[in-house]
Short mmCIF file of C-alpha atoms in Angstrom, two decimals:
data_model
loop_
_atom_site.label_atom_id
_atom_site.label_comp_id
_atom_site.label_asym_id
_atom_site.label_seq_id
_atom_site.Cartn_x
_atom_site.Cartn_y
_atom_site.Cartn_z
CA UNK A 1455 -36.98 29.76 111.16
CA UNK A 1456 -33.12 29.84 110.76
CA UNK A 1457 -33.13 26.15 109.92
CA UNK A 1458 -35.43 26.56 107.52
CA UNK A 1459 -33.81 29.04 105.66
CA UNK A 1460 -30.54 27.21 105.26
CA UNK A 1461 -32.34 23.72 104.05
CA UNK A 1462 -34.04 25.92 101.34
CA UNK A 1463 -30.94 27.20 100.25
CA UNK A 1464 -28.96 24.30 100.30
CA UNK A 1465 -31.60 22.45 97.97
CA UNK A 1466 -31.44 25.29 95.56
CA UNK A 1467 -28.08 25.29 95.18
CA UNK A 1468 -27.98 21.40 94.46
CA UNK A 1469 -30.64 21.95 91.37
CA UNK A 1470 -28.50 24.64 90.37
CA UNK A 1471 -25.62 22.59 90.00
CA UNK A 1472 -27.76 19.86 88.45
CA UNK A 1473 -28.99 22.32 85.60
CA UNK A 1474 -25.35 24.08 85.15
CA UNK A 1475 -23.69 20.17 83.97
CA UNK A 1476 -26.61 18.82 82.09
CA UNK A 1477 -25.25 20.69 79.12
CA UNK A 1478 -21.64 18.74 79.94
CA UNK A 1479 -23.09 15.61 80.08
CA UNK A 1480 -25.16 15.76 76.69
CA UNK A 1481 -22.13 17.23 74.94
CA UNK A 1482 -19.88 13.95 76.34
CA UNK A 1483 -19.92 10.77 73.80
CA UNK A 1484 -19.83 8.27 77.35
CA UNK A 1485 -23.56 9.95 78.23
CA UNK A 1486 -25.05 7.72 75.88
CA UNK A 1487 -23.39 4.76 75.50
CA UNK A 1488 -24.50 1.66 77.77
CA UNK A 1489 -22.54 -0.73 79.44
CA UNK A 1490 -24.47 -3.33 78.10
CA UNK A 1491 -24.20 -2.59 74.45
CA UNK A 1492 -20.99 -1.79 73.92
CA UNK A 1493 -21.59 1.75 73.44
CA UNK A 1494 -25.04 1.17 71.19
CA UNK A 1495 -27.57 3.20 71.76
CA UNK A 1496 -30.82 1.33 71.32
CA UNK A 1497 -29.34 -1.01 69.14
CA UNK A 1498 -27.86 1.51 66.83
CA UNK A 1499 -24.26 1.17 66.03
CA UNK A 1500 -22.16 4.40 65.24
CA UNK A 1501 -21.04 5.15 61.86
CA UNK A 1502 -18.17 6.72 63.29
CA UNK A 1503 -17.36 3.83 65.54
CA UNK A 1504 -13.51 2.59 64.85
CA UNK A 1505 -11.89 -0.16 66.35
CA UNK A 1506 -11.61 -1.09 69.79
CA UNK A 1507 -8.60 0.55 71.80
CA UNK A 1508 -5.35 -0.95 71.24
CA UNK A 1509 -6.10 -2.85 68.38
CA UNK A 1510 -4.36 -2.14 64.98
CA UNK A 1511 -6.49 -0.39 62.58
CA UNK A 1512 -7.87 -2.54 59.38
CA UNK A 1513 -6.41 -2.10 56.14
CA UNK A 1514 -8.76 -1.54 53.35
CA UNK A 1515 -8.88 -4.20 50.57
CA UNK A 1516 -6.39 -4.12 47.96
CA UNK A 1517 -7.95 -3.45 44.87
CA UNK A 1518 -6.43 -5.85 41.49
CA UNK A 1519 -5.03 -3.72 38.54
CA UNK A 1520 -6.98 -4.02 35.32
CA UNK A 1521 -5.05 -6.53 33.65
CA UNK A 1522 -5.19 -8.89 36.64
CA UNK A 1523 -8.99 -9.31 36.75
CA UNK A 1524 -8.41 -9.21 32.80
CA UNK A 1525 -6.49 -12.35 33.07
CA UNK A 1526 -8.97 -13.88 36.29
CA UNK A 1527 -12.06 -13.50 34.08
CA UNK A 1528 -11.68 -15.87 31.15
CA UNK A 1529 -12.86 -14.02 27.74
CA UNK A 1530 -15.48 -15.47 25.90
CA UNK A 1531 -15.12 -17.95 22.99
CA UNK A 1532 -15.23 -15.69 20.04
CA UNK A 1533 -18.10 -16.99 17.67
CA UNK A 1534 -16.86 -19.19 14.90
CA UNK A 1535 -16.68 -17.33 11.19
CA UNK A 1536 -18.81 -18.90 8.53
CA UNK A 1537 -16.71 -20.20 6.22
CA UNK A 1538 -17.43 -18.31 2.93
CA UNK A 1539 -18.62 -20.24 -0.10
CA UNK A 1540 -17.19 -20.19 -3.36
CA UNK A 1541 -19.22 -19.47 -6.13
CA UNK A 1542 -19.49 -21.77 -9.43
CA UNK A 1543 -17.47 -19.85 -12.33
CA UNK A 1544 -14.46 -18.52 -13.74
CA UNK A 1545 -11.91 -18.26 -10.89
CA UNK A 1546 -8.63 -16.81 -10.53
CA UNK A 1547 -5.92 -19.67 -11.05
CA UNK A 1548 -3.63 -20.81 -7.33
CA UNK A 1549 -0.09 -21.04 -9.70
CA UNK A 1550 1.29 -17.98 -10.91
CA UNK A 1551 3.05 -20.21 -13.73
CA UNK A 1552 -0.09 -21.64 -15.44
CA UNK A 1553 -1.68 -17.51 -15.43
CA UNK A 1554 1.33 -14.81 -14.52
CA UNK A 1555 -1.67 -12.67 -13.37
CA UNK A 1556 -3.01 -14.93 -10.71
CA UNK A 1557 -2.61 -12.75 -7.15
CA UNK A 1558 -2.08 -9.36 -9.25
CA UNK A 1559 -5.64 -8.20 -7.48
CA UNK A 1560 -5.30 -10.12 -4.67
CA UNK A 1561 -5.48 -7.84 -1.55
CA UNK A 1562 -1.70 -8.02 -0.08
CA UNK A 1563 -3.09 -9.09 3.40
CA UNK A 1564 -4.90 -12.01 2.03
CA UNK A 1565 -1.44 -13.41 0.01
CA UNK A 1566 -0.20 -16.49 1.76
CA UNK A 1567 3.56 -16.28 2.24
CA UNK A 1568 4.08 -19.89 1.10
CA UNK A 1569 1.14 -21.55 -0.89
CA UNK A 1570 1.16 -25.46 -1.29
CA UNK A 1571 -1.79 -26.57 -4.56
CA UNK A 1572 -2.33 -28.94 -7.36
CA UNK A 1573 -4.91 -30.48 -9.34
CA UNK A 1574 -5.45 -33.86 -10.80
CA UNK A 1575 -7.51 -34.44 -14.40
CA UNK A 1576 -9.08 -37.83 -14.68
CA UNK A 1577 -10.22 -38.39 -18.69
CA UNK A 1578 -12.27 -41.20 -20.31
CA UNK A 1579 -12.98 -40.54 -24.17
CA UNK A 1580 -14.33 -42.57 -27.18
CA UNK A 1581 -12.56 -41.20 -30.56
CA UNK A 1582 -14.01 -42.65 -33.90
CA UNK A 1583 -11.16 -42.51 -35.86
CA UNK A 1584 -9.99 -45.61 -33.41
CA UNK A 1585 -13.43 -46.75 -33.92
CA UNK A 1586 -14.63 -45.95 -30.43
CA UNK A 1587 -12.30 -47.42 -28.67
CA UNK A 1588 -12.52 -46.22 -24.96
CA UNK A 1589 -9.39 -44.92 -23.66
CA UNK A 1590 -8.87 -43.94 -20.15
CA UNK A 1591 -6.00 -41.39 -18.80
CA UNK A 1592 -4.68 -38.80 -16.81
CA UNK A 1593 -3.40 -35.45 -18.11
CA UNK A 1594 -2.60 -34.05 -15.16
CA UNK A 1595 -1.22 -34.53 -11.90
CA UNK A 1596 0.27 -31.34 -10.80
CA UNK A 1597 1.72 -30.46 -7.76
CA UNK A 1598 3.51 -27.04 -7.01
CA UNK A 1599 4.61 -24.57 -3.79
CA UNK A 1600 5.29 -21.06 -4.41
CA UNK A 1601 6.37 -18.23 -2.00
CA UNK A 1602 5.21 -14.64 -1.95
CA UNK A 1603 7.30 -12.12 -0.40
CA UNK A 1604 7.19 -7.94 -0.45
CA UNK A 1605 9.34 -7.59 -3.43
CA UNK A 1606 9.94 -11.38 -4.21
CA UNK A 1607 7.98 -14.36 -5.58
CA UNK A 1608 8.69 -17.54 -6.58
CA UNK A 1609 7.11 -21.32 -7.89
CA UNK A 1610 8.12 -24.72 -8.07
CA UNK A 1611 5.62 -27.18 -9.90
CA UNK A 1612 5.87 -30.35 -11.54
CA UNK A 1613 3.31 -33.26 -13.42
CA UNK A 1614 3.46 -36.29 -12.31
CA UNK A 1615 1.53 -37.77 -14.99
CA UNK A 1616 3.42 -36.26 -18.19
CA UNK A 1617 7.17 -37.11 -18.89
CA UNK A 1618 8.48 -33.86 -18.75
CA UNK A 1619 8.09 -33.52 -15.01
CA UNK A 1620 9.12 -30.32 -14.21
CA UNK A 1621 7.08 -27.45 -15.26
CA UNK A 1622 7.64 -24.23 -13.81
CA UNK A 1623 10.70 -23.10 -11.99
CA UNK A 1624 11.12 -19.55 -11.53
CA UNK A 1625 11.72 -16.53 -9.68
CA UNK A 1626 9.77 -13.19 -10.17
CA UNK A 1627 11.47 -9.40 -8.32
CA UNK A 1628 8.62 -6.85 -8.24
CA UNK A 1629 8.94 -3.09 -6.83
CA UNK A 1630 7.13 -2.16 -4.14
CA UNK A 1631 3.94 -1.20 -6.55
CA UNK A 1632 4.39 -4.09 -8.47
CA UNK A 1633 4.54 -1.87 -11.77
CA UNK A 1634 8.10 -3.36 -12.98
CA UNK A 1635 8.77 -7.09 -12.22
CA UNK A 1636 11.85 -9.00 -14.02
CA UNK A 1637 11.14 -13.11 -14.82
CA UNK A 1638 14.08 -15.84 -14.11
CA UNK A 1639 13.59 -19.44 -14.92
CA UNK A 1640 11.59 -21.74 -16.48
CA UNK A 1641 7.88 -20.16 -17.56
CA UNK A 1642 5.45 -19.90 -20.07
CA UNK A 1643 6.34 -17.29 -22.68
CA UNK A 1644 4.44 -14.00 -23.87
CA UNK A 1645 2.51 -16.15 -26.88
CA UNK A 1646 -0.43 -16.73 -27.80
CA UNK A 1647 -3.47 -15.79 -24.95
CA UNK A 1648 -4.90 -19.66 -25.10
CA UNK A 1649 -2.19 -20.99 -23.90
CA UNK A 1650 -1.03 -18.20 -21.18
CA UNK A 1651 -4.62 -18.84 -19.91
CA UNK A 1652 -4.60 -21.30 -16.57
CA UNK A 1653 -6.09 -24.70 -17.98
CA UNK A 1654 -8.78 -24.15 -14.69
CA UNK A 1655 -9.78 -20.96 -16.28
CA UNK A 1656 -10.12 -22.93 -19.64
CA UNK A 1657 -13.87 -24.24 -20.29
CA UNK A 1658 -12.70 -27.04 -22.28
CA UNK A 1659 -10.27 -30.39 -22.06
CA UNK A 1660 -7.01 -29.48 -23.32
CA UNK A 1661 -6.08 -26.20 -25.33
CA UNK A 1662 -7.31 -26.88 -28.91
CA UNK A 1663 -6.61 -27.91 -32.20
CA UNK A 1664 -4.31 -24.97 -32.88
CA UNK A 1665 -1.99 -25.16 -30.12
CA UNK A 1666 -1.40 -28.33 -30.07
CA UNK A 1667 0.14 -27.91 -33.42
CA UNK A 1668 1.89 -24.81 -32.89
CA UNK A 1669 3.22 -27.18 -30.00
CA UNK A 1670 4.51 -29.61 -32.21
CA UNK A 1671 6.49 -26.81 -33.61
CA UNK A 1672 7.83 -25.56 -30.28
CA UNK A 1673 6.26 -21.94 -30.72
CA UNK A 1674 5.73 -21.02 -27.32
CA UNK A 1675 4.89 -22.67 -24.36
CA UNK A 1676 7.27 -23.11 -21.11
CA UNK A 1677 10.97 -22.25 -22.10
CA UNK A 1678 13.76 -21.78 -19.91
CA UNK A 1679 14.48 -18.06 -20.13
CA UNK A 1680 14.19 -14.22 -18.56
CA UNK A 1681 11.38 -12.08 -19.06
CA UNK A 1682 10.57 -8.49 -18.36
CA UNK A 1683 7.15 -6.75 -17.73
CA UNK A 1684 5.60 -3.33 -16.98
CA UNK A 1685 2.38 -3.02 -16.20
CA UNK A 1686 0.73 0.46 -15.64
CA UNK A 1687 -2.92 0.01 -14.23
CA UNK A 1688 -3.62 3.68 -14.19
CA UNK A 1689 -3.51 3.84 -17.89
CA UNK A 1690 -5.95 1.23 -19.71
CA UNK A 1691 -4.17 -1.51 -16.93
CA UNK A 1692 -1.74 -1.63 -19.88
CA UNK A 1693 0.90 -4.96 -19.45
CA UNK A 1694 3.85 -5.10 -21.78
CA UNK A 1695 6.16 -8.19 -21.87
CA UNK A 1696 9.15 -9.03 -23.13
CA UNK A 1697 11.67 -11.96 -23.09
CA UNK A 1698 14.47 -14.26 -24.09
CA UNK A 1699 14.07 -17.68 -24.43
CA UNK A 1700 16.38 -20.95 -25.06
CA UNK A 1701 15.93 -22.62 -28.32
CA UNK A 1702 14.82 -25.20 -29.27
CA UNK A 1703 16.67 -28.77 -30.72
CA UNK A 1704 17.07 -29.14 -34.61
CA UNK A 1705 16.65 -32.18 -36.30
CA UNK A 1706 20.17 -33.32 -35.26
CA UNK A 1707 19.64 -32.66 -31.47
CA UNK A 1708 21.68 -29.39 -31.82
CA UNK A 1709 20.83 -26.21 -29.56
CA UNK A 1710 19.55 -23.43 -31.94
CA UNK A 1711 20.26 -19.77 -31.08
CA UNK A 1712 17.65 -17.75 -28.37
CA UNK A 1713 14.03 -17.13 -29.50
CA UNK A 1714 12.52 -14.22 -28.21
CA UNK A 1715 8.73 -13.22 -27.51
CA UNK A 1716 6.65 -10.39 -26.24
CA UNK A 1717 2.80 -9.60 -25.64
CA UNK A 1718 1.38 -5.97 -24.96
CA UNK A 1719 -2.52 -5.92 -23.21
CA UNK A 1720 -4.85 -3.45 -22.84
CA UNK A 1721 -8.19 -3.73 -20.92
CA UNK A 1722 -10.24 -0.14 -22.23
CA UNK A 1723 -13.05 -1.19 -20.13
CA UNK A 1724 -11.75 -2.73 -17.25
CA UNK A 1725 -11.82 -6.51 -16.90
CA UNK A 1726 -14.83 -6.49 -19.05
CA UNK A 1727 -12.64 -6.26 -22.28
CA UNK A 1728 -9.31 -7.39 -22.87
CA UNK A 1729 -6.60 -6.96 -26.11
CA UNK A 1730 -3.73 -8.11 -27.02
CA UNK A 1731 -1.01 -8.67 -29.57
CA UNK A 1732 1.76 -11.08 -29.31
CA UNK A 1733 4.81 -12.37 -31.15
CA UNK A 1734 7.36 -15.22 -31.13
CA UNK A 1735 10.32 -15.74 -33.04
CA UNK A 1736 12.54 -18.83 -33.02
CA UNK A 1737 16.00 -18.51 -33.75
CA UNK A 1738 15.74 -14.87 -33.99
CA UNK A 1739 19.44 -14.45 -33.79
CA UNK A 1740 19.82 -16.80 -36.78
CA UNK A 1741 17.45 -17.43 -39.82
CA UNK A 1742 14.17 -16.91 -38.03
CA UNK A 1743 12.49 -19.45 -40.00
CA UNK A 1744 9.53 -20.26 -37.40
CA UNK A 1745 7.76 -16.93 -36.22
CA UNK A 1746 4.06 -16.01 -35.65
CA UNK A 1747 2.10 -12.63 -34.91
CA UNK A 1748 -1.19 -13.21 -33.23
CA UNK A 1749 -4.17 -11.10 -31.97
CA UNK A 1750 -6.48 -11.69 -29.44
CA UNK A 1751 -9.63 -10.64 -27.57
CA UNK A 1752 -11.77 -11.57 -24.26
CA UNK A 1753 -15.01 -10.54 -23.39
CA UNK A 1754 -16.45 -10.93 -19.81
CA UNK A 1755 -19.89 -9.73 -19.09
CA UNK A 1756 -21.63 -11.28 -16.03
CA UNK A 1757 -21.85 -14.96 -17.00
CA UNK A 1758 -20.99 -14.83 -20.40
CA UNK A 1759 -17.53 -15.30 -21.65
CA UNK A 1760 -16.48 -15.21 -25.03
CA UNK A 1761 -12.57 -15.42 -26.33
CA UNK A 1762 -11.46 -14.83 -29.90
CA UNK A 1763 -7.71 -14.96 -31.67
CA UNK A 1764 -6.27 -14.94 -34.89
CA UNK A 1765 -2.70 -16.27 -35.66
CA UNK A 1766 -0.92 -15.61 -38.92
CA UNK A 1767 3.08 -16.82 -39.48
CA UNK A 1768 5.59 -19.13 -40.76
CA UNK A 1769 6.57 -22.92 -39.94
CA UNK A 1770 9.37 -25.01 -41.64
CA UNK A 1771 6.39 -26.35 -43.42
CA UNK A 1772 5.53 -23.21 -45.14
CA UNK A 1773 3.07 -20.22 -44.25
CA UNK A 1774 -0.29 -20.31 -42.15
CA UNK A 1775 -2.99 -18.69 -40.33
CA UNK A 1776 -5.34 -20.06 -37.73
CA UNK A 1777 -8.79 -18.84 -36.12
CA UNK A 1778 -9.95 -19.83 -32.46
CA UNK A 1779 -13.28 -18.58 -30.79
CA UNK A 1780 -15.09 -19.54 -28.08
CA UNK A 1781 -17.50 -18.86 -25.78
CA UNK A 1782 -19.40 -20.25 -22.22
CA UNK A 1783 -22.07 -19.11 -20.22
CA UNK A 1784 -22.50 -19.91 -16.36
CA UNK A 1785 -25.84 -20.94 -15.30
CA UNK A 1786 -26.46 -21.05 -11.18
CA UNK A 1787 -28.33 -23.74 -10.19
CA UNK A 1788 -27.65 -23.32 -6.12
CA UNK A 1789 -25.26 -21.32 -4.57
CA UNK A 1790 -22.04 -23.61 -4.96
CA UNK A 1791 -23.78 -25.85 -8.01
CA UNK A 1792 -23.63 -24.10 -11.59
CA UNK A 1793 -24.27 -25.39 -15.03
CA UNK A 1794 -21.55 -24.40 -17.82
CA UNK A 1795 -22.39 -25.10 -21.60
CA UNK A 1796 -19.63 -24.64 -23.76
CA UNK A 1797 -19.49 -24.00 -27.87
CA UNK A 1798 -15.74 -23.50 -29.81
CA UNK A 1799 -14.98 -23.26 -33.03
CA UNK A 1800 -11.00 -23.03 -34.65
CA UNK A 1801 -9.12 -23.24 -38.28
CA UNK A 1802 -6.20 -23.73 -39.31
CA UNK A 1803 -4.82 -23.06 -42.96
CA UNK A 1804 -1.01 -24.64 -44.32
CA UNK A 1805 -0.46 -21.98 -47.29
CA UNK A 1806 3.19 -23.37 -48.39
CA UNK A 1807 4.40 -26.22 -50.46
CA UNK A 1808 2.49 -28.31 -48.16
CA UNK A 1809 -1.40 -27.11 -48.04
CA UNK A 1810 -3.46 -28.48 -46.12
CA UNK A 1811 -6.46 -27.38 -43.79
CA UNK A 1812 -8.18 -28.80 -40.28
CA UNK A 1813 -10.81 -27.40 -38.03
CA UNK A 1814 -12.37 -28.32 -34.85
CA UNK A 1815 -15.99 -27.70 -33.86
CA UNK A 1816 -16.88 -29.09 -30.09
CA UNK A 1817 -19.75 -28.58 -27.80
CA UNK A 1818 -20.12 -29.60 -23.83
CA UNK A 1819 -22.00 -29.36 -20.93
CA UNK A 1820 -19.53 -28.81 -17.34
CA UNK A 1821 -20.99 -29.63 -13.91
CA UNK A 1822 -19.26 -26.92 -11.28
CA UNK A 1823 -19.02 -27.64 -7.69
CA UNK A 1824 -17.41 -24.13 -6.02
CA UNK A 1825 -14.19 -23.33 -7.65
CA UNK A 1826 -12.58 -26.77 -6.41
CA UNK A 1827 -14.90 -29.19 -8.49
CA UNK A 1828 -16.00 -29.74 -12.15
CA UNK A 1829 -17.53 -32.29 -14.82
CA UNK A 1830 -16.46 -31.69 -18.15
CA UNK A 1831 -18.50 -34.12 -20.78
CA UNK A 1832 -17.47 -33.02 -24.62
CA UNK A 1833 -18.16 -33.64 -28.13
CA UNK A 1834 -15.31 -32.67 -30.66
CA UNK A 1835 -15.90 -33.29 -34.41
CA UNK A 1836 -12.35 -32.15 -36.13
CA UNK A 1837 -10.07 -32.92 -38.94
CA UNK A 1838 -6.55 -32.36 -37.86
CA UNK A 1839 -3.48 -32.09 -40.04
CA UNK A 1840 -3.09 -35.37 -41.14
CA UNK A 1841 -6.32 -36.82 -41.00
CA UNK A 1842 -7.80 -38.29 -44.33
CA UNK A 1843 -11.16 -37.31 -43.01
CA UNK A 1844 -13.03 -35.61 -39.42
CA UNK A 1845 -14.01 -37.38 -36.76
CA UNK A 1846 -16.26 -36.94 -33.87
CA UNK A 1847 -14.43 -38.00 -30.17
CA UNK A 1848 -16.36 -38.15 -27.13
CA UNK A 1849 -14.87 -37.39 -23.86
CA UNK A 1850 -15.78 -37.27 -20.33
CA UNK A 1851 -13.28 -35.58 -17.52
CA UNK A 1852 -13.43 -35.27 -13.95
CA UNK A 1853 -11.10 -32.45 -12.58
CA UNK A 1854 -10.56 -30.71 -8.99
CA UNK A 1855 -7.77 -28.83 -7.71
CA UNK A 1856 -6.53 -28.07 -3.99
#
């Protein structure tokens, strides 16, 4: 009975102990790991598991700076820009010495810093006065390069095909707002708004009866010389210009004194309407005995453009006056294609000892191509100074600049 006893107690004091480390064993991390697996417990690995014992911990990756995978990963081609077409019509002129105004509203940004351009003319015409006899040429071959800086400009050109080669040579200084600029060099002086107009702007071949005889007479045009303007945009865009200008040769070949010329503009209504008055006076140092006042007007609406002046003075030959109008209308045919027709009338009266009187009436049809590109055919019935009696001259030019 003894024996008994004992064995009882001995086997509950074994499932005691049994019971009293269960809680041990659950709470160790070796209770469920098996040999087998490498510590996986039915074929689960830990997501706390770290590396094996004794071997050096793994270094995260190394993650590349911004600008590194900037310069890996190759940027995209940027699309190409559509080049932008020019449109048929007047356009601004590329030499600041055949129109002074040329980059005055040209954003500053869009102003090369050194421009390289010319043009080329290529004339056939048919005059009856030479009874039709054809007669090929070329006016112009102009080449030029002109700088742009903040406060400094300058232009070099010259014509290959007339003998005078050089044309303009000057230098312009500006202030920062481009309100006071002061001319040095050789450049078209403040007379008479049909010639200070670029010959691209010009609808017709050549300038006209009237300044080509003013020409002859060495009013205006290019002159060596130094030139001051204001121009105050705020205030009617109001441009004043005055200047001093070498003279001329006499009949000898001797130097006469300066000459001296000046303009003053207005434009009331923006670019729509322009006015101005201009003088010149040769020799006005001395006996002044070539002058002229002239007054001029432009009106631009849309594709209209219509340009009148009147010119009243003195010339070794006596008094005059002189009349010029004309007009042009732009017709679109496609977006870079444009139709120009073309109507002038001018006059010009010799009220001295010598009297005499001419006139020019001309029509003509232009073919545009951009602003690069144009046809010019023309009809020109006139009686010039000299002339026993009119004549009509047909001519046919080809023209494109670059």
């Amino acid at each position: 009975m003894g024996g008994r006893w004992r064995n009882l107690r001995g086997k509950r004091g074994l499932l005691v102990a049994v019971l009293m480390s269960a809680p041990v064993l659950a709470a160790s991390p070796e209770a469920g790991e098996d040999s087998l697996s490498g510590g996986a417990v039915d074929g689960v690995e830990p997501s706390d598991s770290g590396p094996p014992e004794g071997s050096e911990p793994l270094e995260p990756p190394s993650r590349l700076p911004d600008d590194a995978m900037a310069q890996r990963v190759p940027p995209e081609p940027a699309a190409p820009a559509k080049k932008k077409k020019s449109k048929p019509g007047p356009q601004q002129e590329d030499s600041m010495g055949e129109d002074s105004t040329a980059l005055d509203d040209t954003p500053a940004d869009e102003v090369q810093r050194v421009r390289v351009f010319g043009r080329v003319y290529a004339r056939a015409s048919a005059d009856e006065r030479e009874k039709y006899q054809r007669s090929l040429s070329i006016p112009s071959a102009r080449v030029g390069v002109g700088t742009s800086l903040p406060n400094l400009e300058a232009e070099v050109s010259a014509d290959l095909a007339d003998s005078s080669l050089l044309k303009d040579a000057f230098v312009r200084l500006a202030d920062d707002a481009k309100r006071f600029r002061l001319y040095g060099g050789q450049f078209k002086a403040p007379f008479l708004q049909r010639r200070l107009e670029g010959s691209w702007s010009l609808p017709i071949q050549g300038r006209g009866l009237v300044e080509d005889y003013l020409g002859e007479y060495e009013l205006g045009g290019r002159r060596l010389g130094l030139m001051g303007e204001v121009r105050l945009k705020s205030l009617w865009d109001v441009r004043v210009s005055a200047g001093v200008f070498q003279g001329s040769k006499d009949e000898l070949g001797v130097r006469t004194k300066e000459d001296i010329a000046g303009r003053v503009s207005v434009r009331p209504l923006g670019k729509m309407l322009t006015l101005g008055v201009s003088t010149y006076v040769a020799e006005a140092m001395d006996r002044a005995r070539r002058h002229a006042v002239a007054a001029d007007a432009e009106w631009r609406s849309g594709a209209w453009s219509v340009t009148g002046e009147v010119v009243t003075g003195r010339l070794p030959v006596g008094p005059f006056t002189a009349q010029l109008l004309l007009a042009s209308w732009t017709v679109p045919v496609t977006v870079e294609w444009a139709l120009q027709p073309v109507v002038g009338v001018e006059g010009l009266q010799l009220r001295g000892d010598v009297k005499g009187r001419g006139h020019s009436m001309l029509g003509g049809l232009n073919l545009l191509l951009g602003s690069r590109f144009r046809g010019q055919f023309q009809v020109e019935r006139a009686l010039r100074p000299g002339d026993e009696a009119p004549g009509l001259e047909y001519s046919l030019q080809l023209a494109t600049r670059f």
